[in-house]
PDB file of C-alpha atoms in Angstrom:
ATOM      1  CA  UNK Z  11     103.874  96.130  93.655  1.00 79.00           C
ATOM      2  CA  UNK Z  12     101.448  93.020  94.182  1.00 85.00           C
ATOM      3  CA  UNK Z  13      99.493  93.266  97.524  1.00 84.00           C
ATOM      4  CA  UNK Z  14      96.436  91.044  98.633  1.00 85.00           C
ATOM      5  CA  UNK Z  15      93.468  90.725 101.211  1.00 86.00           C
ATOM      6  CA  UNK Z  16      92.293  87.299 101.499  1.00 83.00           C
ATOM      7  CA  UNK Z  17      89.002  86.332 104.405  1.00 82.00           C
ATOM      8  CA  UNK Z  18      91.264  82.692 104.655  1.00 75.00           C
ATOM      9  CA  UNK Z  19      94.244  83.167 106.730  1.00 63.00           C
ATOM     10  CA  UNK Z  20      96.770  80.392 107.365  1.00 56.00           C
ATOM     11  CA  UNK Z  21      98.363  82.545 109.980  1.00 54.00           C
ATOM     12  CA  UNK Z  22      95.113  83.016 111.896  1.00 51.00           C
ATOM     13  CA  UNK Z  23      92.730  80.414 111.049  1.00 60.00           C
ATOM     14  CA  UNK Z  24      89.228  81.960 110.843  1.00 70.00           C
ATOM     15  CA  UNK Z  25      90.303  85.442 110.037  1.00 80.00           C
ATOM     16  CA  UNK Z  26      91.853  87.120 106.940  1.00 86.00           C
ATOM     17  CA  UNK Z  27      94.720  88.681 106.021  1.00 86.00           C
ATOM     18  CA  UNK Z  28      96.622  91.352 104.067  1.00 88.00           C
ATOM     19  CA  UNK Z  29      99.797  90.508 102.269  1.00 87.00           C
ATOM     20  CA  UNK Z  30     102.102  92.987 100.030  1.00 87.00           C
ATOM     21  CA  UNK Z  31     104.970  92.323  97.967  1.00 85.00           C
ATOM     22  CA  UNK Z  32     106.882  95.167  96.340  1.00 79.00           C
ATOM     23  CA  UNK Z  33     109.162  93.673  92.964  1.00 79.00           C
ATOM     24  CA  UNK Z  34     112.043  95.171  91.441  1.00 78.00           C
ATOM     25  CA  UNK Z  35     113.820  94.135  88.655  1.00 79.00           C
ATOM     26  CA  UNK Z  36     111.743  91.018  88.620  1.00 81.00           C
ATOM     27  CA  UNK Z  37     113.285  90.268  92.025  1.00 84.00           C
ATOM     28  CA  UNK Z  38     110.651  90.725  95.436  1.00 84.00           C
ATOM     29  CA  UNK Z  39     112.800  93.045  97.662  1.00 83.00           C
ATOM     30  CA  UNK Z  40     109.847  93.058 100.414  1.00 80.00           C
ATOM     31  CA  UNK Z  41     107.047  91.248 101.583  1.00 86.00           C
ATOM     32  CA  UNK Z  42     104.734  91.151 105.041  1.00 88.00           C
ATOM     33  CA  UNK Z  43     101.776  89.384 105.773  1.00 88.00           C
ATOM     34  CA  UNK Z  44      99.032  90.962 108.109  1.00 88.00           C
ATOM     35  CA  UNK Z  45      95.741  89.719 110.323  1.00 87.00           C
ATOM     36  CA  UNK Z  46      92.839  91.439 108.782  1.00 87.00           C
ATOM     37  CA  UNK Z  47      90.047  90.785 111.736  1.00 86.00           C
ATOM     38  CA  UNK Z  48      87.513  92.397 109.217  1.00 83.00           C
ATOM     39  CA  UNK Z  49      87.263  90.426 106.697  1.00 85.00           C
ATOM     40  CA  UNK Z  50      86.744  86.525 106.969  1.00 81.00           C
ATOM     41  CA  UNK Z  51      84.585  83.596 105.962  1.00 77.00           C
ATOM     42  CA  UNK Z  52      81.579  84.832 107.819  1.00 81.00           C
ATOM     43  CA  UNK Z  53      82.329  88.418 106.909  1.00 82.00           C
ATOM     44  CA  UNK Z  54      83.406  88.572 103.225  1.00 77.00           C
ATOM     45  CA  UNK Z  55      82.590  91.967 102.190  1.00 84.00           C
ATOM     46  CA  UNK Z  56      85.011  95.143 102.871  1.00 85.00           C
ATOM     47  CA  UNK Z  57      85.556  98.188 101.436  1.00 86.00           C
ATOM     48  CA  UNK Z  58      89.210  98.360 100.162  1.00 88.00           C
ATOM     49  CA  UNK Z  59      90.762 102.036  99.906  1.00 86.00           C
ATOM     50  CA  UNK Z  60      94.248 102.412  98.135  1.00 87.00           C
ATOM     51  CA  UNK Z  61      96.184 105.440  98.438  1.00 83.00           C
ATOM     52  CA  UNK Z  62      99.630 106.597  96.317  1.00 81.00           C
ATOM     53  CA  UNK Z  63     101.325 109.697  96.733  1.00 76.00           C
ATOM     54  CA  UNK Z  64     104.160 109.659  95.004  1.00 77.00           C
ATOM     55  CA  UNK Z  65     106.440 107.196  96.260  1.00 80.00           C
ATOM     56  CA  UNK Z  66     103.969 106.207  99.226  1.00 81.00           C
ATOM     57  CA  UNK Z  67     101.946 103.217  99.179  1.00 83.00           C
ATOM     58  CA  UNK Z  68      98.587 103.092 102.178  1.00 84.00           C
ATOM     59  CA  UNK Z  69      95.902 100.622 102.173  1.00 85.00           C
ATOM     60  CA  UNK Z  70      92.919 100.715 104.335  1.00 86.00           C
ATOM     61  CA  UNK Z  71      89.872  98.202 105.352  1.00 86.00           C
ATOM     62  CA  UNK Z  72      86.902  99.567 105.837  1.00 84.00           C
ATOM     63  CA  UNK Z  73      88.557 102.788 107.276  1.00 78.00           C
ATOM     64  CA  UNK Z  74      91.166 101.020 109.526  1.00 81.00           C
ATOM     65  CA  UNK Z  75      94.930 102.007 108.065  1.00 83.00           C
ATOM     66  CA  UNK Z  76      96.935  98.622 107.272  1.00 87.00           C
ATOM     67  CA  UNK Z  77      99.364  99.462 105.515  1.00 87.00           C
ATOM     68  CA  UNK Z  78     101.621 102.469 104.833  1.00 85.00           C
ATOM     69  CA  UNK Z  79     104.700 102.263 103.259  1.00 82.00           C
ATOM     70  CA  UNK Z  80     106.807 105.477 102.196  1.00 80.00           C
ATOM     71  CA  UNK Z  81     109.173 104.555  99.580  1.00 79.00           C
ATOM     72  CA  UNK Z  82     107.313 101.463  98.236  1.00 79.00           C
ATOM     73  CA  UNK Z  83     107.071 102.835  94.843  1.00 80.00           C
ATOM     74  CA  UNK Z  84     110.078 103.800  92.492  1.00 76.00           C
ATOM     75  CA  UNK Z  85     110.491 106.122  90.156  1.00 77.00           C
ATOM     76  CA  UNK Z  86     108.829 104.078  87.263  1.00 76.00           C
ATOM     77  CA  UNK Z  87     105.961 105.468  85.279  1.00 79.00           C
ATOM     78  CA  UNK Z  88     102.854 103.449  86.606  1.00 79.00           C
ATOM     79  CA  UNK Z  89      99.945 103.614  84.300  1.00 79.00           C
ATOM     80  CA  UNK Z  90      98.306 100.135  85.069  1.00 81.00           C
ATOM     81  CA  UNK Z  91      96.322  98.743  87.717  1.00 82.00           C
ATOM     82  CA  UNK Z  92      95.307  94.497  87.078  1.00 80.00           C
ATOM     83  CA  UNK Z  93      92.791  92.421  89.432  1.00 80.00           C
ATOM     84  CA  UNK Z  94      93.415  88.842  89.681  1.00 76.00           C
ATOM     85  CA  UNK Z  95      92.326  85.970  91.502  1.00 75.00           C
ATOM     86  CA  UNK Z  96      95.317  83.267  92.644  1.00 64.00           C
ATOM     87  CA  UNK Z  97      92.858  80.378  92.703  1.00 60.00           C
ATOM     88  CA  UNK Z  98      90.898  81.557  89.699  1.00 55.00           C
ATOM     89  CA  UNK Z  99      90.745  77.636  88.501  1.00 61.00           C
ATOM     90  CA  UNK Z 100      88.935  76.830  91.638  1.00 63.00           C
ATOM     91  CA  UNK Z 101      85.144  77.529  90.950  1.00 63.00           C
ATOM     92  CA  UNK Z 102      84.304  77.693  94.528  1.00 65.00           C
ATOM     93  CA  UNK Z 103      86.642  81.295  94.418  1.00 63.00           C
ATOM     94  CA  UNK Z 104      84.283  83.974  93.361  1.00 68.00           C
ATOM     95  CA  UNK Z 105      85.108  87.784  93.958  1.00 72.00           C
ATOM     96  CA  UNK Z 106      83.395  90.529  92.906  1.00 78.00           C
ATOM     97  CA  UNK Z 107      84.470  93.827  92.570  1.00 82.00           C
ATOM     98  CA  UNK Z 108      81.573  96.579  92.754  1.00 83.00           C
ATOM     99  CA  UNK Z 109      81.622 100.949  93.512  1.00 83.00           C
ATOM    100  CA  UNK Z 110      85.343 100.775  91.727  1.00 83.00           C
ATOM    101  CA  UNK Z 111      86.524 104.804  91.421  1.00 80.00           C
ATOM    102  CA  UNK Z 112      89.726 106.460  90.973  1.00 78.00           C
ATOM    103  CA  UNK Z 113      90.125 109.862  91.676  1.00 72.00           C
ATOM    104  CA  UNK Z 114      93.411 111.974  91.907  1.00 66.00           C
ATOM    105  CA  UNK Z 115      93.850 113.227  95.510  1.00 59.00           C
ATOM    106  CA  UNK Z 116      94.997 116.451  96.977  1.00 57.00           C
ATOM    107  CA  UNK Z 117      98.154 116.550  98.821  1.00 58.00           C
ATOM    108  CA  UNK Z 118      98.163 114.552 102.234  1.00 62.00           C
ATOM    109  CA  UNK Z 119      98.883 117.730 104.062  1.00 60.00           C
ATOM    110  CA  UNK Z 120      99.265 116.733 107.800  1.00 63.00           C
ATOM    111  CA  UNK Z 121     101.880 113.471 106.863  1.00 68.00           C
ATOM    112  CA  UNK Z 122     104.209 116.907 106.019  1.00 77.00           C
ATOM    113  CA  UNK Z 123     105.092 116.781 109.347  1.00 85.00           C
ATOM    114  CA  UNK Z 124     106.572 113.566 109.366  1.00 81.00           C
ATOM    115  CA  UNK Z 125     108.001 113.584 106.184  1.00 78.00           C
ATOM    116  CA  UNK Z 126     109.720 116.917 106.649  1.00 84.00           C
ATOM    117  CA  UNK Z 127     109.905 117.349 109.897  1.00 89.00           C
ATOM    118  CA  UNK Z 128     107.582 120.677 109.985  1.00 91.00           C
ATOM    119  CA  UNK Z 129     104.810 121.560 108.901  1.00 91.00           C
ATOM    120  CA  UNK Z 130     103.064 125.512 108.970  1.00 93.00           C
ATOM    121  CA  UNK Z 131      99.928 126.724 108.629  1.00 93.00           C
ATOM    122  CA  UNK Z 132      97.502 129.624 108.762  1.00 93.00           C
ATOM    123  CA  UNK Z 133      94.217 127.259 108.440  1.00 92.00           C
ATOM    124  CA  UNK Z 134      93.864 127.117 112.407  1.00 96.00           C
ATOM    125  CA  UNK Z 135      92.033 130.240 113.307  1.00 95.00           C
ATOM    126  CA  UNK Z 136      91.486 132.171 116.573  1.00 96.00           C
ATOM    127  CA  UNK Z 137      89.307 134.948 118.049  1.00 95.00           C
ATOM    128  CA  UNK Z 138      90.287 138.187 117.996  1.00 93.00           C
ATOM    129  CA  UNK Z 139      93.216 139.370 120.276  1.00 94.00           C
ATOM    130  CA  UNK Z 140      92.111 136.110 121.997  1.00 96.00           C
ATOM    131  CA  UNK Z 141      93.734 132.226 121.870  1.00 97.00           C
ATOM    132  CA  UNK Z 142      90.341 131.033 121.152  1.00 97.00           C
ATOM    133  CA  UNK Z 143      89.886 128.149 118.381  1.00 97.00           C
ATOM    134  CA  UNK Z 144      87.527 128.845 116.055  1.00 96.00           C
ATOM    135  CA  UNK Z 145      85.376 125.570 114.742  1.00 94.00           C
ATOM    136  CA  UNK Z 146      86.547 126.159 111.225  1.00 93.00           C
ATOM    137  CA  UNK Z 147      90.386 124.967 112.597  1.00 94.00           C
ATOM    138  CA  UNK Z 148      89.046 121.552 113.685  1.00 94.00           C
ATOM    139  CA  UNK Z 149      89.505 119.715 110.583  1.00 89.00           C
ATOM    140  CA  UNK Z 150      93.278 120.443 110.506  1.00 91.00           C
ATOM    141  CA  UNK Z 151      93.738 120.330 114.289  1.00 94.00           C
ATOM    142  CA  UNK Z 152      92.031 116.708 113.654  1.00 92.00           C
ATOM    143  CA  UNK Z 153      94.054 115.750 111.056  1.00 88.00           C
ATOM    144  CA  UNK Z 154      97.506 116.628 112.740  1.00 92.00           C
ATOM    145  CA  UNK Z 155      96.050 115.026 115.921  1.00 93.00           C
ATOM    146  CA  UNK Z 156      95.537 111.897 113.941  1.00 89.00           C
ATOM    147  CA  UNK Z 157      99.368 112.034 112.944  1.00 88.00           C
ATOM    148  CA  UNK Z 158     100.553 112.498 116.983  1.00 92.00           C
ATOM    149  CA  UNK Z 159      98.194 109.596 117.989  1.00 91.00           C
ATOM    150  CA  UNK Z 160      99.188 106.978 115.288  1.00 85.00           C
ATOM    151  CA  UNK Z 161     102.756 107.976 115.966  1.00 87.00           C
ATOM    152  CA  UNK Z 162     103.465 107.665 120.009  1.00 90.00           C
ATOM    153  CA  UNK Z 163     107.247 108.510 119.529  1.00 91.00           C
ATOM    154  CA  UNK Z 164     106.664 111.923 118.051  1.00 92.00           C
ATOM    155  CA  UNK Z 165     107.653 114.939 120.188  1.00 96.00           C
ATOM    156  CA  UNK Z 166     107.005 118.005 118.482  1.00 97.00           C
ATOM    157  CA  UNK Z 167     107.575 121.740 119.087  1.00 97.00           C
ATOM    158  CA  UNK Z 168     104.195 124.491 118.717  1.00 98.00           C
ATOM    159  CA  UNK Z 169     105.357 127.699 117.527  1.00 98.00           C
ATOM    160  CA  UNK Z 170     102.471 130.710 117.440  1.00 97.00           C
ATOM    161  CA  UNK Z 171     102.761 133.807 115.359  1.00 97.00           C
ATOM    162  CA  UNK Z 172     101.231 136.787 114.846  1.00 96.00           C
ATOM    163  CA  UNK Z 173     100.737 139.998 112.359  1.00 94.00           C
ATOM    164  CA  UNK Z 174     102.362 143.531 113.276  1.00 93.00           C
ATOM    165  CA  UNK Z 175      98.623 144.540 114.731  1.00 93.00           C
ATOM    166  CA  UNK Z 176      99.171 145.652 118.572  1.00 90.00           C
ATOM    167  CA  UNK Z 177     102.058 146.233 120.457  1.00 94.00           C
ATOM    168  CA  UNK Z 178     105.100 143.860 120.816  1.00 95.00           C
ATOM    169  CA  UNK Z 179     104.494 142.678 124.397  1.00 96.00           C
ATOM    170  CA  UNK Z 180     100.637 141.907 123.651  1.00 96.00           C
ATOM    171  CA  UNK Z 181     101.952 139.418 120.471  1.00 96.00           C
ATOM    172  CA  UNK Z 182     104.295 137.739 122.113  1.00 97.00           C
ATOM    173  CA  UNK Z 183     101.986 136.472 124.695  1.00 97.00           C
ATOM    174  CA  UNK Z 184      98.945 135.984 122.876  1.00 97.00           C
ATOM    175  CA  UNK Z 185     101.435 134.146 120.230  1.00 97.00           C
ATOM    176  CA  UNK Z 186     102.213 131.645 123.383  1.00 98.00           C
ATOM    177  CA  UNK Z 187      99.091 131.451 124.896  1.00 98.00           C
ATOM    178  CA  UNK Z 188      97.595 130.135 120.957  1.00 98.00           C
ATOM    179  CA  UNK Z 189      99.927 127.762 120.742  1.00 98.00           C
ATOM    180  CA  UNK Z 190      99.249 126.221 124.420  1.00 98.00           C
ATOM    181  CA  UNK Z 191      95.313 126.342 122.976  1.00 98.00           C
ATOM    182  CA  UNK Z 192      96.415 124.375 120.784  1.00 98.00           C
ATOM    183  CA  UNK Z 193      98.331 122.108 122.267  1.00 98.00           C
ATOM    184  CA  UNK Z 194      95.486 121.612 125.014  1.00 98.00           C
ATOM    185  CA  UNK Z 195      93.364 120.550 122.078  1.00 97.00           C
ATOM    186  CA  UNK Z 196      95.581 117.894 121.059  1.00 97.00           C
ATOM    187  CA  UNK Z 197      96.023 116.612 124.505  1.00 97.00           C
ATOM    188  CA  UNK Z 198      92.123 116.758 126.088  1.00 97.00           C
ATOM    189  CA  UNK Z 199      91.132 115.349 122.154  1.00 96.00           C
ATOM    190  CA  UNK Z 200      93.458 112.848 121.224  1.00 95.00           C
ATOM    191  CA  UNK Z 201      95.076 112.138 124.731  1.00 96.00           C
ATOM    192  CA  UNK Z 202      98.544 113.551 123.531  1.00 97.00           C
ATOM    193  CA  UNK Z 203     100.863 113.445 126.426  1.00 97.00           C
ATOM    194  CA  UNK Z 204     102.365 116.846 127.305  1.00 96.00           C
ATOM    195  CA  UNK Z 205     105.612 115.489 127.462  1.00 96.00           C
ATOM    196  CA  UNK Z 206     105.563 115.251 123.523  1.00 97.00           C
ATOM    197  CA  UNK Z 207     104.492 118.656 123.147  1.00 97.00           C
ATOM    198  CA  UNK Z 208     106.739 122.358 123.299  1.00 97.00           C
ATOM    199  CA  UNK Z 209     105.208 125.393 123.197  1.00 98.00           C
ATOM    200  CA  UNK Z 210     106.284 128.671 122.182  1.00 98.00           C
ATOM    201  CA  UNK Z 211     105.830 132.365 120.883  1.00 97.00           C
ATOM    202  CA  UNK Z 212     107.571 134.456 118.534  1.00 97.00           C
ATOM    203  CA  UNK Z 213     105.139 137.360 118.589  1.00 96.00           C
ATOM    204  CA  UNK Z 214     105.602 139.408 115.473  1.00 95.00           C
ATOM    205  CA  UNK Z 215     109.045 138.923 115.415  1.00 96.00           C
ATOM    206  CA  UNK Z 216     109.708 136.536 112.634  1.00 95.00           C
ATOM    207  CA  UNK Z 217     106.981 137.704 109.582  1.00 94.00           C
ATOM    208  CA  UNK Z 218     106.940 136.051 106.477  1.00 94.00           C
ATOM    209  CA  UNK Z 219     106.220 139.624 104.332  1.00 92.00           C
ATOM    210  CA  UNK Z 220     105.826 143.263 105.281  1.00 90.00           C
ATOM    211  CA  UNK Z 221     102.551 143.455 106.955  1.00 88.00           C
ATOM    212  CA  UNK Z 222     101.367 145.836 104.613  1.00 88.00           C
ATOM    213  CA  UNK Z 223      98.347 144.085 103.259  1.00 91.00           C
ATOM    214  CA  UNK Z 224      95.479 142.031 105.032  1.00 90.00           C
ATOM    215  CA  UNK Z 225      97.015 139.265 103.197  1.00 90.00           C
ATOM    216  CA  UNK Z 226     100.211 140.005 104.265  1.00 90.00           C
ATOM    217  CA  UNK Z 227      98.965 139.958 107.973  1.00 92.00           C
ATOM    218  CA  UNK Z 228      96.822 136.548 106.916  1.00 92.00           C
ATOM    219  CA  UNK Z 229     100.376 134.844 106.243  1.00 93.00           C
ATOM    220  CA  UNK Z 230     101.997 136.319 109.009  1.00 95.00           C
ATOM    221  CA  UNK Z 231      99.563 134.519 111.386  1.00 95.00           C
ATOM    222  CA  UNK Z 232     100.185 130.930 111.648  1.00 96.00           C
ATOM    223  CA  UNK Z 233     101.134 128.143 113.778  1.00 97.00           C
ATOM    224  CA  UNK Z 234     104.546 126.206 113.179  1.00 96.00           C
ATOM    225  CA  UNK Z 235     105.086 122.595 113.891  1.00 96.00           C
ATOM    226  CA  UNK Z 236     108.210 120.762 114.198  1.00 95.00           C
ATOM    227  CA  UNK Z 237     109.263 117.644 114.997  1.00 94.00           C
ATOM    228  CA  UNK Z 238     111.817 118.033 117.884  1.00 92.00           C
ATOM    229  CA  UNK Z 239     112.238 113.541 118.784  1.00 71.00           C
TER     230      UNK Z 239
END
């Protein structure tokens, strides 16, 4: 895979580009061309962040997402990565290349959701017997609100859970009324529609384990999310 960011653009005059090009079997199968606003004659400095998980391919521009393509790697084993210059025999083309790191990533939990359609977890915490958000869920709740707003056509389904504490009645609401906090965060913080969002409660009624251990009861507690359209 061969992609570029250029501050000439034909396309645009003034401003830059982007352009990728995946190969295979020494044939190009793909290639796009983007406006890159950022990064241009007058402005020819940009941070460049490149992200692969396994067969995904994202490229961002001083924090703004260009490009994100799931399946442009194959299953090759990739152990190089080369810098070059197209013009390098003009002298006038000078690009330099400071702050380089590579680092292996953790897994890009909240794209889950759209690459399996669901996505649980027991990282978004409540009060007590209460639908409450607690500040620690934020980060996740931001990150999953990040997916919904970059992706318009997403409907998804909020299921809550709870642990065996209580009685049955008190679960199943407080199991509804978390996932409608949560929910409410998505739509007063990232301007989520309603209409994309289904709420619901299953109480204790589907656990994971026994509820026999605090652990046990830690699991049982989550929030479910799948993608319903």
């Amino acid at each position: 895979m061969i992609f570029g960011v250029d501050p000439a653009n034909s396309l645009a005059g003034t401003t830059g580009n982007s352009n990728i090009s995946v190969i295979s079997e020494k044939k190009e199968i793909m290639k796009n061309v983007v406006v890159v606003p950022e990064f241009n004659k007058s402005n020819n400095t940009v941070r460049v962040q490149v992200w692969r998980q396994k067969n995904r391919f994202r490229m961002y521009i001083d924090g703004k997402k260009y490009w994100d393509l799931p399946t442009a790697f194959g299953e090759a084993n990739y152990n190089q990565i080369i810098f070059f210059i197209g013009t390098y025999k003009n002298t006038k083309d000078k690009y330099f290349i400071t702050n380089l790191r590579l680092a292996e990533a953790g897994e890009d939990q909240r794209h889950k959701l759209l690459e399996t359609g669901s996505f649980t977890t027991n990282e978004i915490l409540f009060d007590v017997n209460k639908a409450t958000i607690k500040p620690a869920s934020f980060k996740i709740l931001d990150e999953l609100g990040k997916v919904l707003a970059e992706n318009p056509s997403v409907h998804v389904s909020i299921t809550g859970h709870t642990d065996s504490d209580g009685n049955d009645a008190a679960n199943q609401k407080l199991s509804e009324d978390r996932a409608k906090a949560v929910a409410q965060y998505f739509q007063t913080k990232y301007k989520i529609s309603s209409s994309r969002l289904e709420t619901f409660g299953k109480g204790e009624t589907e656990p994971l384990n026994a509820n026999t251990s605090e652990n046990d009861k830690k699991l049982n507690r989550r929030v479910e999310f799948v993608v319903i359209k």
